[in-house]
GROMACS .gro file of C-alpha atoms in nm:
model
  127
    1UNK     CA    1   1.670   0.308   2.785
    2UNK     CA    2   1.632  -0.053   2.894
    3UNK     CA    3   1.593  -0.312   2.622
    4UNK     CA    4   1.252  -0.436   2.727
    5UNK     CA    5   0.990  -0.575   2.490
    6UNK     CA    6   0.782  -0.261   2.547
    7UNK     CA    7   1.072  -0.024   2.471
    8UNK     CA    8   1.173  -0.217   2.161
    9UNK     CA    9   0.811  -0.216   2.041
   10UNK     CA   10   0.794   0.162   2.099
   11UNK     CA   11   1.109   0.215   1.890
   12UNK     CA   12   0.968  -0.005   1.614
   13UNK     CA   13   0.630   0.173   1.621
   14UNK     CA   14   0.800   0.513   1.595
   15UNK     CA   15   1.016   0.404   1.303
   16UNK     CA   16   0.711   0.259   1.125
   17UNK     CA   17   0.568   0.613   1.106
   18UNK     CA   18   0.858   0.757   0.903
   19UNK     CA   19   0.829   0.855   0.537
   20UNK     CA   20   0.959   0.601   0.289
   21UNK     CA   21   0.993   0.634  -0.085
   22UNK     CA   22   0.801   0.376  -0.281
   23UNK     CA   23   0.996   0.130  -0.492
   24UNK     CA   24   0.939   0.193  -0.864
   25UNK     CA   25   0.989  -0.181  -0.927
   26UNK     CA   26   0.678  -0.267  -0.726
   27UNK     CA   27   0.559  -0.399  -0.395
   28UNK     CA   28   0.493  -0.732  -0.221
   29UNK     CA   29   0.200  -0.876  -0.029
   30UNK     CA   30   0.333  -1.129   0.223
   31UNK     CA   31   0.126  -1.405   0.380
   32UNK     CA   32   0.157  -1.755   0.524
   33UNK     CA   33   0.028  -2.093   0.414
   34UNK     CA   34   0.047  -2.280   0.742
   35UNK     CA   35  -0.070  -2.612   0.595
   36UNK     CA   36   0.212  -2.607   0.338
   37UNK     CA   37   0.460  -2.453   0.586
   38UNK     CA   38   0.544  -2.172   0.344
   39UNK     CA   39   0.592  -1.799   0.338
   40UNK     CA   40   0.439  -1.642   0.025
   41UNK     CA   41   0.523  -1.309  -0.135
   42UNK     CA   42   0.314  -1.185  -0.426
   43UNK     CA   43   0.490  -0.920  -0.633
   44UNK     CA   44   0.292  -0.642  -0.800
   45UNK     CA   45   0.431  -0.382  -1.040
   46UNK     CA   46   0.362  -0.012  -1.014
   47UNK     CA   47   0.472   0.323  -1.151
   48UNK     CA   48   0.562   0.608  -0.918
   49UNK     CA   49   0.425   0.943  -1.036
   50UNK     CA   50   0.568   1.292  -0.981
   51UNK     CA   51   0.380   1.316  -0.648
   52UNK     CA   52   0.545   0.996  -0.522
   53UNK     CA   53   0.222   0.795  -0.546
   54UNK     CA   54   0.205   0.437  -0.670
   55UNK     CA   55   0.005   0.408  -0.993
   56UNK     CA   56  -0.140   0.086  -1.138
   57UNK     CA   57   0.032   0.057  -1.478
   58UNK     CA   58  -0.275  -0.117  -1.626
   59UNK     CA   59  -0.542   0.132  -1.517
   60UNK     CA   60  -0.343   0.451  -1.455
   61UNK     CA   61  -0.518   0.487  -1.118
   62UNK     CA   62  -0.358   0.552  -0.779
   63UNK     CA   63  -0.312   0.236  -0.574
   64UNK     CA   64  -0.457   0.304  -0.227
   65UNK     CA   65  -0.235   0.231   0.073
   66UNK     CA   66  -0.523   0.082   0.273
   67UNK     CA   67  -0.814  -0.138   0.183
   68UNK     CA   68  -0.855  -0.419  -0.065
   69UNK     CA   69  -0.736  -0.365  -0.421
   70UNK     CA   70  -0.814  -0.608  -0.700
   71UNK     CA   71  -0.490  -0.635  -0.897
   72UNK     CA   72  -0.308  -0.911  -1.080
   73UNK     CA   73   0.030  -1.005  -0.935
   74UNK     CA   74   0.330  -1.057  -1.161
   75UNK     CA   75   0.508  -1.331  -0.965
   76UNK     CA   76   0.461  -1.540  -0.652
   77UNK     CA   77   0.767  -1.631  -0.447
   78UNK     CA   78   0.768  -1.898  -0.176
   79UNK     CA   79   1.011  -2.013   0.087
   80UNK     CA   80   1.018  -2.224   0.402
   81UNK     CA   81   1.239  -1.969   0.575
   82UNK     CA   82   1.313  -1.598   0.550
   83UNK     CA   83   1.654  -1.675   0.406
   84UNK     CA   84   1.514  -1.909   0.140
   85UNK     CA   85   1.259  -1.658   0.010
   86UNK     CA   86   1.519  -1.379   0.019
   87UNK     CA   87   1.759  -1.589  -0.191
   88UNK     CA   88   1.481  -1.654  -0.443
   89UNK     CA   89   1.392  -1.287  -0.474
   90UNK     CA   90   1.730  -1.112  -0.443
   91UNK     CA   91   1.974  -1.366  -0.586
   92UNK     CA   92   1.789  -1.601  -0.822
   93UNK     CA   93   1.552  -1.355  -0.992
   94UNK     CA   94   1.699  -1.146  -1.273
   95UNK     CA   95   1.635  -0.866  -1.298
   96UNK     CA   96   1.579  -0.827  -0.925
   97UNK     CA   97   1.224  -0.704  -0.853
   98UNK     CA   98   1.353  -0.465  -0.582
   99UNK     CA   99   1.542  -0.146  -0.666
  100UNK     CA  100   1.577   0.026  -0.327
  101UNK     CA  101   1.800  -0.094  -0.043
  102UNK     CA  102   1.552   0.022   0.223
  103UNK     CA  103   1.282  -0.186   0.050
  104UNK     CA  104   1.511  -0.491   0.054
  105UNK     CA  105   1.586  -0.436   0.424
  106UNK     CA  106   1.214  -0.401   0.499
  107UNK     CA  107   1.137  -0.725   0.314
  108UNK     CA  108   1.409  -0.910   0.505
  109UNK     CA  109   1.259  -0.792   0.836
  110UNK     CA  110   0.909  -0.889   0.726
  111UNK     CA  111   1.016  -1.232   0.605
  112UNK     CA  112   1.185  -1.297   0.940
  113UNK     CA  113   0.866  -1.191   1.123
  114UNK     CA  114   0.667  -1.421   0.894
  115UNK     CA  115   0.904  -1.711   0.962
  116UNK     CA  116   0.874  -1.664   1.339
  117UNK     CA  117   0.494  -1.654   1.310
  118UNK     CA  118   0.497  -1.968   1.095
  119UNK     CA  119   0.711  -2.159   1.346
  120UNK     CA  120   0.537  -2.036   1.663
  121UNK     CA  121   0.179  -2.033   1.534
  122UNK     CA  122   0.146  -1.660   1.602
  123UNK     CA  123  -0.064  -1.438   1.378
  124UNK     CA  124   0.128  -1.264   1.101
  125UNK     CA  125   0.016  -0.923   0.977
  126UNK     CA  126   0.245  -0.743   0.733
  127UNK     CA  127   0.368  -0.405   0.862
   0.00000   0.00000   0.00000
């Protein structure tokens, strides 16, 4: 297979469809503040039930995977680059708010995508 943009996108799309276990330490909503030149990551806690579903610890209700959910974040992290925000989350924060290596790898990829979008002016939509 040739390493074309289309082929790489197809590989990425296929891998995005795989099952992943949810991190019991929570999840992040990533977005950009272009005026400030920053990548933001809001961290939200959750509990994973016996079915593998994320539960809001405050309400006891399932957190839907799609659509808007009105929840209070626990922490907001910022960085000018993917590396800077990763250092803040994974090295400076104790205890670390991420418990699964695949979640950490995913966040690193997303922060790099966010950094590229910030620098190039492209739209950023979290995967």
